[in-house]
């Protein structure tokens, strides 16, 4: 997001309401009224309009500053505030905000505006310091200096290869989500985490481990990070990695290929009813892909599917091969984990069943039929997962990506790079760090392929002339080969490595079934709330899973 060049200040009328704070800005942390008043008088109104704020549908009960830091440059003083937001719905979120103060004649970045304020220095504006280049420069210099500020409980770390590198420039990249990303010197990307956890961020932890201890090349290399010590916890505030030249993410890449494939289907007048398919989870190699699919999808598509499965196996081997680092050593299934999984899925399935019942009037046609089938088979689904003898699970659990889909993968010249190890957005920091079966990532990848197969139809109805249900049939049949080819390539890599135990064949299929169901019912809840017309995609996924019961 580029900063605006508009330098217009708020109106004179707005200036009359400037809150007046005790003391001078350079010593504001010594003036107790700022820390007491800022959360409710300024931050509360500011945060509700930010994209990274996660409480838009909830009601704020209270806002408090839990901790603070002070960073200064030759030009300005900046403060980092660890802010806790309590909601009426009985949950808490934490945010980190860097705040600066600009006098009226200094204020030139409207995008940075938090609110008006007056200190001993005069009237001016509180600003989000990330938008101020002087702050970004200061932050970068602290990182590459590898400084430890014991008084402020700040830990800056960098790889030795970039130590004391000179700041050249910085600019925003992409849109703000749960973090703000800054490109430094056209070589590095720094994530400023906005919504944070009281604990080390998994993205920082996994990225640093994979780069420094495993030498894994399939992610943007870790270069540095920032943590704040809050009591006994390390809270991650920033992560710096190499900037990877890329052609966009794999979601857009595969969607473009699938759009052309569906156009080819029509152009060649393919009889979709005669297209073959294979049972779910049957492994196939590239030579076993029927020529009908290679003809209309293209060999390049299947080569990329195979390559991505191999890169996923490489990731799991790197995450599961360390026998010394406690956070990353493998473990086995146990009763506590099995109970956690059962309860998690039962809750999610029941929640989505309730959502269907409450939104049935929004569904029509095939989506309504599939929803009714889901409701009718709820007992069979529940019994399938509860009756399985979980004590028979012999595979290993490791740290995994946890939120693996095509949007988390960058396409480079001839390869893929995996990004964003923060984990599932709705999970707690503890749950994101639980060691899980590697096949959960594969299930997430399969659900993402399934979505791409149908999204490329729904998004291109204006250029596709075949009836939608016929294209859906082609997509479902193609999906079985995507899964089969991916599993073959993935397990070839895993078995060649020989030191990562993923259990026996029926166990593998059960784990895939579990996590495909988990992911599909999560997707269903999202679509019912936001895009009922798209609920057919996860419903088709659930239906294909139910056929395996």
XYZ file of C-alpha atoms in Angstrom:
549
model
C 0.000 0.000 0.000
C 1.644 3.231 -1.105
C 1.414 6.289 1.110
C -0.608 9.163 -0.251
C 1.193 12.264 -1.475
C -1.696 14.446 -0.349
C -0.407 16.681 2.467
C -3.697 18.275 3.401
C -4.206 18.460 7.188
C -7.519 18.038 9.011
C -9.774 21.089 8.991
C -9.541 23.973 11.441
C -12.896 22.891 12.849
C -11.496 19.439 13.622
C -8.471 21.010 15.337
C -10.602 22.509 18.099
C -11.169 19.040 19.576
C -7.499 18.102 20.040
C -7.088 16.064 23.259
C -4.516 17.694 25.511
C -2.067 15.334 27.242
C 0.256 16.046 30.140
C 3.980 16.497 29.562
C 6.153 16.382 26.462
C 6.007 13.727 23.758
C 9.654 12.738 24.220
C 8.856 11.652 27.789
C 5.192 10.749 27.334
C 5.525 7.351 29.025
C 6.284 9.196 32.250
C 2.955 11.029 31.973
C 0.419 8.515 33.202
C -2.576 10.143 31.551
C -1.447 9.233 28.000
C -1.303 5.484 28.636
C -4.592 5.684 30.500
C -6.469 7.817 27.943
C -4.999 6.787 24.577
C -6.708 3.342 24.416
C -10.257 4.636 24.914
C -10.083 8.193 23.549
C -8.065 7.510 20.377
C -7.168 3.869 19.657
C -10.713 2.551 20.093
C -12.055 4.757 17.279
C -8.995 4.245 15.094
C -8.763 0.462 15.144
C -12.321 -0.375 14.090
C -11.647 0.872 10.551
C -8.411 -1.067 9.996
C -8.346 -4.181 7.827
C -6.154 -6.001 10.334
C -8.642 -5.521 13.169
C -10.338 -8.833 13.969
C -13.220 -7.665 16.157
C -15.475 -5.898 13.657
C -18.531 -8.032 14.447
C -18.005 -7.868 18.214
C -18.549 -5.238 20.899
C -15.558 -3.761 22.726
C -15.806 -3.923 26.495
C -12.471 -2.360 27.437
C -9.070 -1.448 25.975
C -5.822 -1.362 27.944
C -2.094 -0.866 27.311
C -0.327 -3.961 28.662
C 3.239 -2.936 27.856
C 5.200 -0.328 25.942
C 8.597 0.330 24.394
C 10.469 3.466 23.328
C 12.518 3.751 20.124
C 14.132 6.996 19.027
C 15.866 8.253 15.916
C 17.746 11.485 15.354
C 14.451 13.083 14.300
C 11.636 11.574 16.357
C 10.590 9.544 19.348
C 8.395 6.497 18.723
C 6.504 4.253 21.108
C 5.355 0.679 20.631
C 2.176 -0.144 22.520
C 1.016 -3.662 23.332
C -2.749 -3.226 23.516
C -5.322 -5.656 24.871
C -8.903 -5.444 23.599
C -11.564 -7.149 25.739
C -14.916 -7.918 24.131
C -18.392 -8.255 25.578
C -18.513 -11.727 24.012
C -15.875 -12.868 26.542
C -12.755 -13.108 24.430
C -9.566 -11.052 24.115
C -7.392 -9.908 21.218
C -3.953 -8.293 21.349
C -2.508 -5.720 18.964
C 0.835 -3.962 18.614
C 0.846 -0.385 17.393
C 3.855 1.864 16.810
C 2.963 5.489 17.514
C 4.724 8.720 16.601
C 3.828 12.394 17.012
C 4.107 15.050 14.309
C 3.578 18.764 14.766
C 1.137 20.381 12.353
C 3.903 21.638 10.080
C 5.571 18.182 10.004
C 2.488 16.133 9.152
C 2.705 14.910 5.545
C 1.300 11.347 5.585
C -2.521 11.293 5.876
C -2.521 7.474 5.653
C -0.612 7.441 8.940
C -3.148 9.474 10.915
C -4.343 7.923 14.171
C -5.762 11.043 15.810
C -5.154 14.606 16.925
C -3.273 15.419 20.115
C -1.537 18.251 21.963
C 1.584 17.941 24.096
C 4.067 20.482 25.484
C 5.643 20.685 22.022
C 2.354 21.945 20.580
C -0.592 20.724 18.548
C -0.133 17.894 16.104
C -1.050 14.394 15.080
C -0.519 10.937 16.479
C 0.578 8.701 13.611
C 1.038 5.029 12.884
C 4.822 5.055 12.722
C 5.035 2.261 10.128
C 3.932 4.843 7.548
C 6.823 7.159 8.461
C 10.034 6.440 6.565
C 12.205 7.679 9.418
C 10.672 4.994 11.652
C 11.057 2.274 9.032
C 14.714 3.224 8.639
C 15.227 3.182 12.406
C 13.527 -0.219 12.747
C 15.665 -1.685 9.949
C 18.870 -0.385 11.513
C 17.949 -1.942 14.852
C 17.302 -5.296 13.140
C 20.495 -5.425 11.069
C 22.422 -4.208 14.093
C 21.135 -7.241 15.999
C 20.587 -5.092 19.068
C 19.310 -6.239 22.424
C 17.725 -3.460 24.440
C 17.480 -4.944 27.920
C 15.809 -1.871 29.401
C 13.057 -1.967 26.790
C 12.937 -5.783 26.691
C 13.454 -5.724 22.931
C 15.320 -8.452 21.051
C 16.454 -7.616 17.501
C 18.095 -10.418 15.551
C 19.578 -10.800 12.067
C 21.629 -13.301 10.090
C 25.318 -12.520 10.002
C 25.231 -12.041 6.232
C 23.235 -8.808 6.481
C 24.639 -7.479 9.743
C 25.034 -3.691 9.638
C 23.705 -3.439 6.078
C 22.990 0.182 5.134
C 19.378 1.300 4.761
C 18.595 2.441 1.193
C 14.809 2.578 0.824
C 11.526 1.024 1.899
C 8.054 0.644 0.416
C 4.797 -1.112 1.144
C 3.818 -4.370 -0.547
C 0.312 -5.775 -0.949
C -2.706 -5.019 1.215
C -2.747 -5.087 4.986
C -4.201 -8.242 6.501
C -3.059 -9.466 9.925
C 0.269 -7.814 9.201
C 1.817 -4.997 7.187
C 4.621 -5.958 4.804
C 7.481 -3.603 3.909
C 10.135 -4.149 1.237
C 13.585 -2.960 2.344
C 16.382 -2.175 -0.103
C 14.469 -4.082 -2.814
C 15.862 -7.276 -1.241
C 14.011 -8.040 1.987
C 10.426 -8.191 3.217
C 9.644 -7.237 6.803
C 6.303 -8.309 8.238
C 5.066 -6.016 10.976
C 2.619 -8.175 12.902
C -0.465 -6.177 13.895
C -2.701 -8.668 15.644
C -0.304 -10.587 17.820
C -0.085 -13.469 20.262
C 1.357 -13.544 23.748
C 4.014 -15.964 22.598
C 6.384 -16.494 19.688
C 4.667 -16.267 16.302
C 4.755 -19.632 14.437
C 5.752 -17.872 11.188
C 8.871 -16.469 12.870
C 9.644 -19.710 14.691
C 9.228 -22.038 11.699
C 10.921 -19.719 9.171
C 13.968 -19.251 11.384
C 14.201 -22.988 12.089
C 13.909 -24.013 8.434
C 16.523 -21.507 7.281
C 19.094 -21.537 10.066
C 18.920 -25.127 11.282
C 17.670 -27.086 8.280
C 19.028 -25.030 5.379
C 15.684 -25.493 3.615
C 15.481 -23.565 0.340
C 11.767 -23.907 -0.334
C 10.755 -20.809 1.649
C 11.869 -17.155 1.583
C 15.073 -17.304 3.627
C 14.881 -15.951 7.166
C 17.046 -12.838 7.633
C 15.948 -11.299 10.908
C 13.227 -10.658 13.420
C 12.013 -8.650 16.378
C 10.649 -9.979 19.659
C 9.440 -8.186 22.747
C 9.878 -9.771 26.155
C 6.629 -9.442 28.093
C 7.097 -10.988 31.528
C 8.347 -14.512 30.683
C 6.944 -14.589 27.131
C 8.601 -13.584 23.870
C 6.111 -11.776 21.625
C 7.000 -11.613 17.940
C 6.599 -8.146 16.446
C 8.405 -8.542 13.112
C 9.877 -11.091 10.704
C 12.310 -10.264 7.896
C 12.898 -12.627 4.954
C 14.385 -12.469 1.486
C 12.209 -10.906 -1.178
C 11.492 -13.702 -3.672
C 10.904 -12.675 -7.307
C 7.734 -14.469 -8.342
C 4.859 -14.634 -10.824
C 2.104 -14.484 -8.209
C 0.568 -17.235 -6.110
C -0.362 -20.757 -7.123
C -4.085 -20.043 -6.691
C -4.093 -17.550 -9.576
C -1.663 -19.713 -11.554
C -3.774 -22.875 -11.449
C -7.040 -20.955 -11.915
C -5.714 -19.476 -15.147
C -4.705 -22.923 -16.392
C -8.086 -24.402 -15.467
C -10.007 -21.625 -17.178
C -8.159 -22.401 -20.407
C -8.751 -26.121 -19.857
C -12.513 -25.642 -19.639
C -12.417 -23.505 -22.785
C -10.486 -26.349 -24.480
C -13.211 -28.795 -23.406
C -15.783 -26.790 -25.302
C -13.565 -26.091 -28.282
C -12.836 -29.801 -28.743
C -16.444 -30.786 -28.004
C -15.383 -33.377 -25.438
C -18.080 -35.785 -24.247
C -17.662 -35.226 -20.528
C -19.744 -38.264 -19.608
C -17.085 -40.474 -21.207
C -14.179 -38.991 -19.258
C -12.665 -41.609 -16.886
C -12.121 -41.221 -13.164
C -10.439 -43.236 -10.417
C -11.338 -43.966 -6.777
C -10.368 -41.302 -4.271
C -6.795 -41.720 -2.916
C -5.704 -44.186 -5.613
C -2.087 -43.366 -6.451
C -1.212 -42.782 -10.111
C 1.988 -41.753 -11.839
C 2.215 -39.303 -14.701
C 2.179 -42.049 -17.335
C -1.154 -43.302 -15.984
C -2.999 -40.016 -16.528
C -5.512 -40.703 -19.331
C -4.738 -38.953 -22.587
C -8.192 -37.312 -22.515
C -7.134 -35.226 -19.502
C -3.657 -34.465 -20.814
C -5.312 -33.366 -24.044
C -7.661 -30.815 -22.521
C -5.759 -29.724 -19.380
C -2.241 -29.926 -20.754
C 0.865 -31.810 -19.673
C 2.255 -28.686 -17.970
C -0.642 -28.708 -15.503
C 0.116 -32.234 -14.333
C 3.857 -31.570 -14.203
C 3.207 -28.639 -11.866
C 0.817 -30.679 -9.710
C 3.505 -33.326 -9.327
C 6.212 -30.760 -8.576
C 4.122 -29.079 -5.896
C 3.499 -32.429 -4.196
C 7.254 -33.066 -4.211
C 7.946 -29.633 -2.702
C 5.368 -30.358 0.005
C 7.180 -33.600 0.797
C 10.476 -31.675 0.938
C 8.900 -29.301 3.463
C 7.686 -32.126 5.693
C 11.036 -33.889 5.549
C 12.746 -30.663 6.652
C 10.218 -30.135 9.447
C 10.347 -33.742 10.616
C 14.021 -34.658 10.360
C 15.484 -32.714 13.289
C 16.068 -34.919 16.336
C 17.471 -32.266 18.679
C 15.275 -29.141 18.592
C 12.430 -29.962 20.997
C 9.888 -27.750 19.246
C 10.468 -29.677 16.007
C 11.195 -33.268 16.988
C 8.542 -35.700 15.811
C 6.106 -37.423 18.138
C 3.412 -40.084 17.892
C -0.348 -40.144 18.327
C -1.596 -40.354 21.893
C -4.952 -40.384 23.649
C -4.984 -36.644 24.454
C -4.358 -35.699 20.830
C -6.948 -38.186 19.581
C -9.587 -36.774 21.938
C -8.664 -33.244 20.806
C -9.139 -34.215 17.163
C -12.461 -35.964 17.794
C -13.917 -33.070 19.755
C -12.679 -30.561 17.208
C -14.337 -32.288 14.257
C -17.577 -33.107 16.074
C -17.944 -29.478 17.118
C -17.230 -28.197 13.616
C -19.580 -30.662 11.897
C -22.424 -29.916 14.303
C -21.809 -26.186 13.937
C -22.028 -26.426 10.135
C -25.115 -28.641 10.304
C -26.777 -25.955 12.393
C -25.670 -23.358 9.840
C -27.265 -25.378 7.028
C -30.534 -25.690 8.914
C -30.554 -21.944 9.548
C -29.696 -21.060 5.942
C -31.529 -23.715 3.926
C -33.699 -21.055 2.283
C -30.547 -19.521 0.752
C -29.726 -22.745 -1.093
C -31.277 -24.015 -4.281
C -30.836 -26.679 -6.911
C -27.982 -29.150 -6.462
C -26.603 -27.246 -3.459
C -29.867 -27.781 -1.579
C -29.917 -31.482 -2.478
C -26.321 -31.927 -1.262
C -27.073 -30.026 1.951
C -30.029 -32.307 2.668
C -27.830 -35.361 2.080
C -25.300 -33.965 4.539
C -28.026 -33.490 7.149
C -29.348 -37.012 6.565
C -25.903 -38.595 6.917
C -24.736 -36.699 9.990
C -24.951 -39.822 12.164
C -22.914 -41.889 9.698
C -20.232 -39.177 9.542
C -20.042 -38.947 13.313
C -19.860 -42.725 13.744
C -17.191 -43.128 11.065
C -14.735 -40.944 12.940
C -15.705 -41.988 16.462
C -15.728 -45.733 15.777
C -12.268 -45.784 14.227
C -9.725 -47.317 16.598
C -7.518 -44.295 17.093
C -5.086 -46.428 19.105
C -4.090 -48.050 15.812
C -2.610 -44.806 14.444
C 1.136 -45.453 14.169
C 2.328 -42.481 12.117
C 4.371 -39.557 13.360
C 3.183 -36.047 14.093
C 5.409 -33.048 13.318
C 5.190 -29.286 13.045
C 3.449 -28.595 9.750
C 2.379 -25.550 7.757
C -1.112 -25.772 9.235
C -2.935 -23.468 6.813
C -1.711 -24.947 3.556
C -3.427 -23.918 0.351
C -2.574 -22.572 -3.099
C -2.675 -18.979 -1.875
C 0.251 -19.737 0.470
C 2.525 -20.803 -2.382
C 4.438 -18.522 -4.741
C 5.143 -19.462 -8.355
C 8.720 -18.774 -9.457
C 10.575 -19.602 -12.669
C 10.017 -23.334 -12.822
C 9.388 -23.911 -9.120
C 7.320 -23.094 -6.019
C 8.137 -21.270 -2.779
C 6.038 -21.834 0.364
C 5.126 -18.842 2.556
C 3.153 -17.804 5.654
C 3.536 -20.264 8.506
C 1.254 -18.425 10.944
C -1.255 -21.302 11.021
C -5.042 -21.396 10.942
C -6.480 -17.898 11.494
C -9.157 -19.041 13.948
C -6.834 -21.215 16.068
C -5.151 -20.213 19.310
C -1.390 -19.751 19.466
C -1.163 -23.052 21.374
C -3.178 -24.983 18.798
C -1.091 -23.561 15.939
C 2.032 -25.095 17.468
C 0.594 -28.555 18.087
C 2.391 -31.271 16.149
C 0.018 -32.766 13.617
C 0.030 -35.393 10.875
C 1.795 -34.098 7.738
C -1.132 -35.321 5.651
C -3.222 -32.500 7.099
C -1.252 -30.163 4.804
C -1.925 -32.466 1.855
C -5.642 -32.431 2.666
C -5.556 -28.619 2.728
C -3.830 -28.620 -0.652
C -6.452 -30.995 -2.077
C -9.309 -28.829 -0.838
C -7.609 -25.832 -2.461
C -7.331 -27.674 -5.790
C -11.002 -28.655 -5.477
C -11.929 -25.014 -4.901
C -9.872 -23.924 -7.896
C -11.585 -26.480 -10.119
C -15.008 -25.013 -9.322
C -14.065 -21.363 -8.785
C -12.635 -21.240 -12.298
C -16.089 -22.294 -13.532
C -18.147 -19.944 -11.362
C -15.848 -16.994 -12.107
C -15.911 -17.503 -15.876
C -19.530 -18.247 -16.691
C -19.495 -15.419 -19.238
C -16.925 -17.217 -21.430
C -17.910 -20.850 -20.790
C -20.823 -22.201 -22.812
C -21.100 -25.758 -21.489
C -23.755 -26.218 -18.827
C -22.330 -25.666 -15.361
C -23.291 -29.137 -14.111
C -21.361 -30.739 -16.988
C -18.269 -28.677 -16.215
C -18.648 -29.604 -12.543
C -18.631 -33.265 -13.595
C -15.421 -32.745 -15.563
C -13.886 -30.971 -12.566
C -14.799 -33.792 -10.173
C -13.233 -36.389 -12.477
C -10.086 -34.318 -12.955
C -9.844 -33.898 -9.187
C -9.425 -37.654 -8.655
C -6.330 -37.611 -10.872
C -4.917 -34.495 -9.192
C -5.195 -36.274 -5.840
C -3.813 -39.556 -7.178
C -0.826 -37.946 -8.911
C -0.072 -35.762 -5.863
C -0.133 -38.727 -3.469
C 2.125 -40.791 -5.726
C 4.708 -38.002 -6.023
C 4.479 -37.071 -2.338
C 4.958 -40.601 -1.007
C 7.767 -41.385 -3.446
C 9.731 -38.530 -1.825
C 8.766 -39.489 1.718
C 9.606 -43.170 1.233
C 12.902 -42.313 -0.472
C 13.848 -40.279 2.597
C 12.862 -43.239 4.770
C 12.846 -41.568 8.192
C 9.362 -40.052 8.409
C 6.673 -42.546 9.333
C 3.233 -41.667 7.961
C 1.592 -44.915 9.032
C 0.041 -47.709 7.028
C -2.149 -47.175 3.931
C -5.593 -47.307 5.585
C -4.329 -44.999 8.332
C -3.148 -42.507 5.723
C -6.543 -42.541 4.028
C -8.338 -42.111 7.351
C -6.192 -39.071 8.220
C -6.848 -37.585 4.787
C -10.587 -38.225 5.199
C -10.576 -36.558 8.610
C -8.797 -33.403 7.492
C -10.664 -33.132 4.176
C -13.898 -33.217 6.170
C -12.556 -30.729 8.701
C -11.532 -28.305 5.965
C -14.698 -28.693 3.895
C -17.057 -28.071 6.817
C -15.009 -24.986 7.741
C -15.378 -23.725 4.165
C -19.105 -24.436 4.240
C -19.612 -22.181 7.239
C -17.748 -19.375 5.490
C -19.740 -19.677 2.266
C -23.119 -19.894 3.996
C -22.337 -16.630 5.762
C -20.819 -14.735 2.855
C -21.514 -16.379 -0.540
C -24.387 -18.887 -0.421
C -24.124 -19.374 -4.205
C -20.648 -20.834 -3.625
C -21.726 -23.225 -0.863
C -21.994 -25.896 -3.553
C -18.175 -26.145 -3.663
C -17.624 -27.368 -0.086
C -20.906 -29.319 -0.271
C -19.562 -31.217 -3.286
C -16.374 -31.828 -1.347
C -18.315 -33.192 1.623
C -20.422 -35.329 -0.710
C -17.332 -36.901 -2.297
C -16.019 -37.677 1.202
C -19.345 -39.226 2.283
C -19.110 -41.618 -0.664
C -16.007 -43.094 0.992
C -17.792 -43.878 4.282
